[in-house]
Coordinates of C-alpha atoms in Angstrom, one line a residue:
Chain A
M1 CA -4.0 79.5 322.7
Q2 CA -4.7 82.8 324.3
S3 CA -6.7 85.5 322.7
A4 CA -5.1 88.6 321.3
W5 CA -6.5 90.8 324.1
T6 CA -5.0 88.6 326.8
L7 CA -1.6 88.7 325.1
L8 CA -1.7 92.5 324.9
S9 CA -3.1 93.1 328.3
F10 CA -1.0 94.4 331.2
G11 CA -1.6 91.3 333.4
P12 CA 0.8 88.5 334.1
D13 CA 0.0 86.7 330.9
G14 CA 0.0 89.8 328.8
W15 CA 2.8 91.7 327.1
G16 CA 1.3 95.1 327.5
D17 CA 3.6 96.2 330.3
D18 CA 6.7 95.0 328.4
L19 CA 5.6 96.9 325.3
A20 CA 4.9 99.9 327.4
H21 CA 8.4 99.7 328.8
G22 CA 9.7 99.5 325.2
V23 CA 7.8 102.6 324.3
L24 CA 9.3 104.3 327.3
V25 CA 12.8 103.4 326.2
T26 CA 12.2 104.4 322.6
V27 CA 10.7 107.8 323.5
S28 CA 13.3 108.6 326.1
L29 CA 16.1 107.7 323.8
A30 CA 14.6 109.9 321.1
L31 CA 14.0 112.7 323.6
V32 CA 17.5 112.5 325.0
T33 CA 19.1 112.4 321.5
L34 CA 17.2 115.4 320.3
P35 CA 19.0 118.2 322.3
L36 CA 22.4 116.6 321.7
G37 CA 21.8 116.4 318.0
L38 CA 20.4 119.9 317.8
L39 CA 23.3 121.4 319.7
I40 CA 26.0 119.6 317.6
G41 CA 24.0 120.3 314.4
F42 CA 23.8 124.0 315.2
L43 CA 27.5 124.2 316.0
V44 CA 28.4 122.4 312.7
A45 CA 26.1 124.7 310.8
L46 CA 27.9 127.7 312.4
A47 CA 31.2 126.2 311.2
K48 CA 29.8 125.6 307.7
Q49 CA 28.5 129.1 307.2
S50 CA 31.6 130.8 308.6
G51 CA 33.8 133.0 306.4
E52 CA 36.8 130.9 307.3
P53 CA 37.5 128.2 304.8
S54 CA 39.2 125.8 307.3
M55 CA 36.0 125.9 309.5
R56 CA 33.8 125.1 306.5
L57 CA 36.1 122.3 305.5
A58 CA 36.0 120.8 309.0
G59 CA 32.2 121.1 309.1
N60 CA 31.8 119.5 305.7
I61 CA 33.9 116.6 306.5
Y62 CA 31.7 115.9 309.6
T63 CA 28.5 116.0 307.5
T64 CA 30.0 113.9 304.7
I65 CA 31.1 111.1 307.0
F66 CA 28.0 110.8 309.1
R67 CA 25.5 111.3 306.3
G68 CA 27.3 108.7 304.2
L69 CA 27.5 105.9 306.7
P70 CA 24.5 103.6 307.3
E71 CA 22.9 104.4 310.7
L72 CA 23.3 100.8 311.8
L73 CA 27.0 100.8 311.0
T74 CA 27.5 104.1 312.9
L75 CA 25.8 102.5 315.8
F76 CA 28.1 99.4 315.7
L77 CA 31.1 101.6 315.2
V78 CA 30.2 103.6 318.3
F79 CA 29.1 100.5 320.3
Y80 CA 32.1 98.3 319.6
G81 CA 34.6 101.0 318.8
A82 CA 34.1 102.9 322.0
Q83 CA 34.1 99.7 324.0
I84 CA 37.4 98.6 322.5
G85 CA 38.9 102.2 322.7
I86 CA 38.0 102.8 326.3
Q87 CA 39.1 99.3 327.2
Q88 CA 42.5 100.0 325.7
V89 CA 42.8 103.2 327.8
V90 CA 41.6 101.6 331.0
R91 CA 43.9 98.6 330.6
L92 CA 46.9 101.0 330.8
V93 CA 45.9 101.4 334.4
R94 CA 44.2 98.2 335.3
P95 CA 45.3 95.3 332.9
D96 CA 42.4 93.0 333.7
A97 CA 39.5 95.5 333.3
V98 CA 36.5 94.7 331.2
V99 CA 34.6 97.6 329.9
E100 CA 30.9 97.4 328.8
I101 CA 29.4 100.3 327.0
N102 CA 25.8 101.1 327.9
S103 CA 23.8 100.4 324.8
F104 CA 21.5 103.4 325.6
V105 CA 24.5 105.8 325.6
A106 CA 25.9 104.2 322.5
G107 CA 22.5 104.6 320.8
M108 CA 22.3 108.2 322.0
V109 CA 25.7 109.1 320.6
A110 CA 25.3 107.3 317.3
L111 CA 21.8 108.6 316.6
G112 CA 23.0 112.0 317.9
V113 CA 25.8 112.4 315.4
V114 CA 23.6 111.2 312.5
F115 CA 20.8 113.6 313.5
S116 CA 23.3 116.4 313.9
S117 CA 24.8 115.9 310.4
Y118 CA 21.3 116.2 308.9
A119 CA 20.3 119.0 311.2
S120 CA 23.4 121.0 310.3
E121 CA 22.2 121.1 306.7
V122 CA 18.7 122.3 307.8
F123 CA 20.3 125.0 309.9
L124 CA 22.6 126.0 307.1
S125 CA 19.9 126.5 304.6
A126 CA 18.0 128.5 307.3
F127 CA 21.1 130.6 307.8
R128 CA 21.2 131.3 304.1
A129 CA 17.5 132.3 304.1
I130 CA 18.3 135.2 306.6
P131 CA 19.3 138.3 304.7
R132 CA 22.7 140.0 305.4
G133 CA 20.8 143.2 306.3
Q134 CA 19.7 141.5 309.6
Y135 CA 23.3 141.2 310.7
E136 CA 24.0 144.8 309.6
G137 CA 20.9 146.1 311.3
G138 CA 22.0 144.4 314.5
Y139 CA 25.5 145.9 314.2
S140 CA 24.1 149.4 313.5
V141 CA 21.9 149.4 316.6
G142 CA 25.0 148.5 318.6
L143 CA 24.6 144.8 319.3
S144 CA 27.6 142.6 319.7
P145 CA 27.9 139.7 317.3
R146 CA 26.8 137.3 320.1
Q147 CA 23.8 139.5 320.9
T148 CA 22.9 139.8 317.3
M149 CA 22.9 136.0 317.0
R150 CA 20.8 135.5 320.1
L151 CA 18.3 138.3 319.7
V152 CA 18.0 138.8 316.0
I153 CA 19.1 135.7 314.1
L154 CA 18.1 132.8 316.3
P155 CA 14.4 133.6 316.6
Q156 CA 14.1 133.8 312.8
L157 CA 16.3 130.8 312.3
V158 CA 14.1 128.6 314.5
R159 CA 11.0 129.6 312.6
I160 CA 12.6 128.8 309.2
A161 CA 14.3 125.6 310.3
L162 CA 11.3 124.2 312.1
P163 CA 9.7 122.2 309.3
G164 CA 13.0 120.6 308.4
L165 CA 13.7 119.8 312.0
S166 CA 10.3 118.3 312.6
N167 CA 11.0 116.0 309.6
L168 CA 14.2 115.0 311.2
W169 CA 12.5 114.3 314.5
L170 CA 10.2 111.8 312.8
I171 CA 13.2 110.2 311.1
L172 CA 15.0 110.0 314.5
L173 CA 11.9 108.4 316.1
K174 CA 12.1 105.7 313.4
D175 CA 15.8 105.3 313.6
T176 CA 15.6 104.5 317.3
A177 CA 14.4 101.0 316.2
L178 CA 18.0 100.2 315.2
V179 CA 19.1 100.2 318.8
S180 CA 17.3 96.9 319.2
A181 CA 20.3 95.4 317.3
V182 CA 22.7 96.3 320.2
G183 CA 20.4 94.8 322.8
L184 CA 18.4 97.8 324.1
T185 CA 14.9 96.8 325.0
D186 CA 13.0 99.2 322.8
I187 CA 9.6 98.6 321.1
V188 CA 11.1 96.3 318.3
R189 CA 13.1 94.2 320.8
Q190 CA 10.2 93.7 323.2
S191 CA 7.9 92.7 320.4
S192 CA 10.6 90.3 319.0
I193 CA 10.8 88.7 322.4
A194 CA 7.0 88.5 322.7
A195 CA 6.8 87.1 319.2
R196 CA 9.3 84.4 319.9
V197 CA 7.6 83.4 323.2
T198 CA 4.0 83.5 322.0
K199 CA 4.5 82.5 318.3
Q200 CA 2.2 85.4 317.4
A201 CA 4.8 87.3 315.3
F202 CA 2.5 89.0 313.0
M203 CA 0.4 90.4 315.8
F204 CA 3.3 91.7 317.8
F205 CA 5.2 93.3 315.0
G206 CA 1.9 94.7 313.7
V207 CA 1.3 96.2 317.1
A208 CA 4.9 97.6 317.1
C209 CA 4.3 99.3 313.7
L210 CA 1.0 100.7 315.0
I211 CA 2.8 102.1 318.1
Y212 CA 5.3 103.8 315.9
L213 CA 2.5 105.2 313.8
A214 CA 0.8 106.5 317.0
L215 CA 4.0 108.1 318.1
A216 CA 4.3 109.8 314.7
I217 CA 0.7 111.1 314.9
I218 CA 1.2 112.4 318.4
S219 CA 4.5 114.0 317.3
S220 CA 2.8 115.7 314.4
F221 CA 0.2 117.2 316.8
G222 CA 3.0 118.4 319.0
I223 CA 4.9 119.9 316.1
G224 CA 1.7 121.7 314.9
A225 CA 1.4 123.2 318.4
I226 CA 5.0 124.3 318.4
E227 CA 4.7 125.8 315.0
R228 CA 1.7 127.8 316.0
W229 CA 3.6 128.8 319.1
V230 CA 6.6 130.3 317.3
G231 CA 4.3 132.0 314.9
K232 CA 4.7 130.2 311.6
R233 CA 2.8 133.0 309.9
A234 CA 5.8 135.4 310.1
A235 CA 8.0 133.0 308.2
Q236 CA 5.6 132.6 305.3
R237 CA 6.5 135.0 302.6
Chain B
M1 CA 33.7 157.3 288.9
S2 CA 33.7 160.8 287.4
A3 CA 33.2 160.0 283.8
T4 CA 31.9 163.4 282.7
D5 CA 34.9 164.1 280.4
G6 CA 35.0 160.6 279.0
T7 CA 38.1 159.5 280.8
T8 CA 38.0 157.1 283.6
V9 CA 39.9 157.9 286.7
K10 CA 42.0 155.1 288.0
V11 CA 41.4 154.6 291.7
Q12 CA 44.1 153.0 293.6
R13 CA 42.5 150.6 296.1
P14 CA 44.1 150.1 299.4
A15 CA 45.6 146.6 299.7
A16 CA 43.4 144.1 301.5
P17 CA 44.1 144.0 305.2
P18 CA 46.3 141.0 306.0
R19 CA 44.3 138.0 307.2
G20 CA 45.4 137.7 310.7
W21 CA 45.1 134.6 312.8
S22 CA 41.7 135.4 314.3
R23 CA 40.2 133.1 316.9
E24 CA 37.9 131.6 314.3
R25 CA 40.7 130.8 311.9
I26 CA 42.8 129.1 314.7
V27 CA 39.8 127.0 315.8
G28 CA 39.1 126.1 312.2
W29 CA 42.6 124.9 311.6
V30 CA 42.7 123.0 314.9
L31 CA 39.5 121.2 313.8
V32 CA 41.0 120.4 310.3
C33 CA 44.1 119.2 312.0
L34 CA 42.0 117.0 314.2
W35 CA 40.3 115.5 311.2
I36 CA 43.7 115.0 309.5
A37 CA 45.0 113.3 312.7
L38 CA 42.0 111.1 312.8
G39 CA 42.4 110.1 309.1
A40 CA 46.1 109.5 309.6
G41 CA 45.4 107.5 312.8
L42 CA 42.8 105.4 310.8
A43 CA 45.3 104.8 308.0
T44 CA 48.1 103.8 310.4
Y45 CA 45.8 101.6 312.3
L46 CA 44.6 99.8 309.2
F47 CA 48.2 99.6 308.0
S48 CA 49.5 98.2 311.2
A49 CA 46.6 95.8 311.6
W50 CA 47.0 94.7 308.0
N51 CA 46.7 90.9 308.0
P52 CA 47.1 89.2 304.6
E53 CA 45.4 86.1 305.9
L54 CA 42.4 88.0 307.1
F55 CA 42.3 89.9 303.8
A56 CA 42.5 86.8 301.7
K57 CA 39.8 85.1 303.7
Y58 CA 37.3 88.0 303.9
A59 CA 37.9 90.2 300.9
P60 CA 36.0 88.0 298.6
S61 CA 33.1 87.8 301.0
Y62 CA 33.1 91.6 301.4
L63 CA 32.9 91.9 297.6
S64 CA 30.0 89.4 297.4
G65 CA 28.3 91.3 300.2
L66 CA 28.7 94.5 298.3
R67 CA 27.2 92.9 295.3
V68 CA 24.3 91.6 297.4
T69 CA 23.7 95.1 298.7
L70 CA 23.8 96.6 295.2
V71 CA 21.5 94.0 293.7
L72 CA 19.1 94.3 296.7
V73 CA 18.9 98.0 296.3
A74 CA 18.6 97.9 292.5
I75 CA 15.8 95.4 292.5
S76 CA 13.8 97.1 295.2
I77 CA 14.3 100.6 293.7
V78 CA 13.0 99.3 290.3
L79 CA 10.1 97.3 291.8
G80 CA 9.3 100.3 294.0
A81 CA 9.4 102.6 291.0
I82 CA 6.9 100.4 289.1
L83 CA 4.7 100.1 292.2
S84 CA 4.8 103.8 292.9
V85 CA 3.1 104.8 289.6
P86 CA -0.4 103.4 290.5
I87 CA 0.0 104.6 294.1
C88 CA 0.9 108.1 292.8
Y89 CA -2.1 108.0 290.5
A90 CA -4.4 107.0 293.3
R91 CA -2.9 109.7 295.5
M92 CA -3.6 112.4 292.9
S93 CA -7.0 111.1 291.8
K94 CA -10.2 112.8 292.9
N95 CA -11.7 109.5 293.9
R96 CA -12.2 109.5 297.7
V97 CA -11.7 105.8 298.2
L98 CA -8.5 105.6 296.1
N99 CA -7.1 108.6 297.7
A100 CA -7.8 107.3 301.2
I101 CA -6.3 103.9 300.5
S102 CA -3.1 105.3 298.9
Y103 CA -2.8 107.9 301.7
G104 CA -3.0 105.2 304.3
Y105 CA -0.4 103.1 302.4
V106 CA 2.0 106.0 302.2
Y107 CA 1.4 107.1 305.8
F108 CA 2.0 103.6 307.1
F109 CA 5.2 102.9 305.2
R110 CA 6.6 106.3 305.9
G111 CA 5.6 106.4 309.5
T112 CA 7.0 103.1 310.7
P113 CA 10.7 102.0 310.8
L114 CA 11.9 99.9 307.9
L115 CA 13.3 97.5 310.5
A116 CA 9.8 96.9 312.0
Q117 CA 8.3 96.5 308.5
T118 CA 11.0 93.9 307.5
F119 CA 10.3 92.0 310.8
L120 CA 6.6 92.2 310.2
I121 CA 7.1 90.6 306.8
Y122 CA 9.9 88.1 307.6
Y123 CA 8.8 86.9 311.0
G124 CA 5.2 88.0 310.9
F125 CA 4.1 86.3 307.7
G126 CA 5.3 83.1 309.3
S127 CA 2.2 83.2 311.4
F128 CA 0.1 82.6 308.3
R129 CA 2.2 79.6 307.1
P130 CA -0.8 77.3 306.4
Q131 CA -2.7 79.9 304.5
L132 CA 0.5 80.9 302.5
E133 CA 1.2 77.3 301.8
A134 CA -2.4 76.9 300.5
I135 CA -1.9 79.6 297.9
G136 CA 1.6 78.4 297.1
V137 CA 3.7 81.4 298.1
W138 CA 5.2 80.1 301.3
G139 CA 8.5 79.4 299.4
F140 CA 8.7 83.1 298.7
F141 CA 8.1 84.3 302.3
R142 CA 10.4 81.6 303.8
E143 CA 13.5 83.1 302.3
A144 CA 15.0 86.1 304.1
W145 CA 16.2 87.5 300.8
Y146 CA 12.8 87.6 299.1
C147 CA 11.2 89.0 302.3
A148 CA 13.9 91.8 302.3
V149 CA 13.2 92.6 298.6
F150 CA 9.5 92.6 299.2
A151 CA 9.7 94.8 302.3
F152 CA 12.1 97.2 300.7
A153 CA 10.1 97.5 297.5
L154 CA 6.9 98.3 299.4
N155 CA 8.7 100.8 301.5
T156 CA 10.5 102.6 298.7
A157 CA 7.3 102.6 296.6
A158 CA 5.6 104.8 299.3
Y159 CA 8.5 107.2 299.3
Q160 CA 8.8 107.2 295.5
A161 CA 5.1 107.8 295.0
E162 CA 5.4 111.0 297.1
I163 CA 8.5 112.1 295.1
L164 CA 6.7 111.5 291.9
R165 CA 3.6 113.3 293.1
G166 CA 5.6 116.3 294.3
A167 CA 7.4 116.5 291.0
I168 CA 4.3 116.3 288.9
E169 CA 2.6 118.9 291.1
S170 CA 5.6 121.2 290.8
V171 CA 4.8 121.6 287.1
G172 CA 2.4 124.5 286.7
K173 CA -1.2 124.0 285.9
G174 CA -0.9 126.2 282.9
Q175 CA 1.2 123.6 281.2
W176 CA -1.7 121.1 281.3
E177 CA -4.1 123.8 280.0
A178 CA -1.8 124.9 277.2
A179 CA -1.3 121.2 276.1
S180 CA -5.1 120.6 276.2
A181 CA -5.6 123.8 274.2
L182 CA -3.2 122.4 271.6
G183 CA -5.3 119.3 271.4
L184 CA -3.0 116.9 273.1
S185 CA -4.5 114.0 275.0
K186 CA -3.9 113.6 278.8
L187 CA -1.5 110.8 278.3
Q188 CA 0.5 112.7 275.6
T189 CA 0.6 115.7 277.8
L190 CA 2.0 113.6 280.6
Y191 CA 4.7 112.0 278.5
K192 CA 5.7 114.9 276.3
I193 CA 5.2 117.9 278.5
I194 CA 4.9 117.2 282.2
L195 CA 7.3 114.3 282.8
P196 CA 10.3 115.9 281.2
Q197 CA 9.9 118.9 283.4
A198 CA 8.9 116.9 286.5
L199 CA 11.8 114.4 286.3
I200 CA 14.3 117.3 286.5
V201 CA 12.7 118.2 289.8
A202 CA 12.5 114.6 290.9
L203 CA 16.2 113.7 290.1
R204 CA 17.6 114.9 293.4
P205 CA 15.0 113.3 295.6
Y206 CA 15.3 110.1 293.6
G207 CA 19.1 110.2 294.2
N208 CA 18.6 110.7 297.9
E209 CA 16.1 107.9 298.0
I210 CA 18.7 105.5 296.4
I211 CA 21.3 106.7 299.0
L212 CA 18.8 106.2 301.8
M213 CA 18.0 102.7 300.5
I214 CA 21.7 101.8 300.4
K215 CA 22.1 102.9 303.9
G216 CA 18.8 101.4 305.0
S217 CA 19.7 98.1 303.4
A218 CA 22.2 97.5 306.1
I219 CA 19.4 96.3 308.3
V220 CA 18.9 93.1 306.3
A221 CA 21.9 91.8 308.1
I222 CA 19.7 91.4 311.1
I223 CA 17.4 89.0 309.2
T224 CA 20.4 86.9 308.1
V225 CA 20.8 88.2 304.6
Y226 CA 24.6 88.4 303.9
D227 CA 24.9 91.8 302.4
L228 CA 27.9 94.0 303.0
M229 CA 26.8 94.6 306.6
G230 CA 26.0 90.9 307.1
E231 CA 29.4 89.9 305.9
T232 CA 30.9 92.5 308.2
R233 CA 29.0 91.2 311.2
R234 CA 30.0 87.6 310.3
A235 CA 33.7 88.6 310.0
F236 CA 33.6 90.5 313.2
S237 CA 31.9 87.7 315.2
R238 CA 34.7 85.3 314.0
T239 CA 37.7 87.5 314.4
F240 CA 36.8 90.2 317.0
D241 CA 38.9 92.4 314.9
F242 CA 37.6 96.0 314.8
Q243 CA 39.1 96.7 311.4
T244 CA 36.3 94.6 309.8
Y245 CA 33.8 97.4 310.7
L246 CA 36.2 100.1 309.5
W247 CA 36.6 98.5 306.1
A248 CA 32.8 98.3 305.8
A249 CA 32.6 102.0 306.7
L250 CA 35.1 102.9 304.0
L251 CA 33.2 100.8 301.4
Y252 CA 29.8 102.3 302.3
L253 CA 31.2 105.8 302.4
S254 CA 32.8 105.6 299.0
L255 CA 29.7 104.0 297.6
V256 CA 27.5 106.8 298.9
E257 CA 29.9 109.5 297.9
T258 CA 30.3 108.2 294.4
L259 CA 26.5 108.1 294.0
R260 CA 26.1 111.6 295.4
H261 CA 28.6 113.0 293.0
L262 CA 27.1 111.1 290.1
V263 CA 23.6 112.6 290.9
D264 CA 25.2 116.0 291.1
W265 CA 26.9 115.5 287.7
I266 CA 23.7 114.3 286.1
E267 CA 21.8 117.2 287.5
R268 CA 24.3 119.7 286.1
R269 CA 24.2 117.9 282.8
I270 CA 20.4 117.8 282.3
T271 CA 19.8 121.4 283.5
R272 CA 22.3 122.9 281.2
H273 CA 19.5 124.6 279.3
L274 CA 18.3 126.3 282.5
H275 CA 21.7 127.9 283.3
R276 CA 22.8 131.1 281.7

């Protein structure tokens, strides 16, 4: 039986390099999902705060669906659903084609839509916290609606939405663990493999938990830095 | 308007301008039509793929899966609620050691994925089989079901402790002081004054926590507990019929939506005295 340090080392007997690869996959998946989710979430929030009832309805349906489904089920729906759907389309051209969806992309899309439905709520409440006078002020100094949005509203919106969004980032980081179920070699998957091979399940899953904790702590430092950077003071009333 | 002579002048308002088909409105309707088309497509797909044999075979197992999900969530929420009280107490106490322990507990369970915690307990505790057998609890940790309940209860206890703490701290300090001025004991104050106010604040987070647990409980399918998700995975792996997942999605969605509206209704009901 090898010692824990040998098993966790980066050498040929150790699983350190595999775990490091898992960390890389997890972090890159979360980092790639973040801009996608933020963008969709912002657009959905715009729809939900619009004066047009049909827009609001469309936005609300989106949030209701993707907040109501379990993340794991969303992931499977995207993973298998897209695979079957694309295969149907491709088979119109080439009848014997077999389509395989990249599990990284499926994870990105599934986590992205879930993230965006929560993010849209955060953006929406931030929109509501900005007084009407800001839009009117922008109008009165001759800015176009688009300029008002970019120069007046967005800087305040980011400041107000930041705490909510950083919460969502931490949730996203934890939700990436689900992609191990569709075969992506993230932290949980790598430690499962290591646990099965070495029979040291408690140690490897414990290490996996500690890695997630470390990622959360690092993120909270990063978030603190960003909050200082955008000047959290101004948002405190 | 000019009411100096006691009469009001009727002002004829101009009619509201007609709501034209602005670009926003067109896009909005296009999106709504897209959703309608999607819903109709889903309905026709489920209708055309309707297979009485499949339904007869898997509908009972879906229902039993739904029951497993609900029982799992109910047990872990209740156990978590019981467990959250001492954690919350420790978290709010001035004792450094208690505070540090409970902070560590809450930080660990909120900072790591539920999936990793469940694996840690289900697979990880297997490493200590001789020790667990020695104290006679191996039978408990051998079963995926008990492990799932254990992991979920520990997880939700951490979240619920924070909800409880936030709610209790949301009640003003003056309430404690006034109660102590009236000669109420600490415990009486907590039961009669603080908790009734705190639970109103806590209702919505509690509702959200239950919804999160229902959604989170889908992961027990990975450790071979046959809840709704587990039954779905089993049905899909046997039939390769995509509608199995769609049915599960509809079930989960209606479950969560019912719960959300129920919480809304309860909240409206118990805050009637706060609305004018």
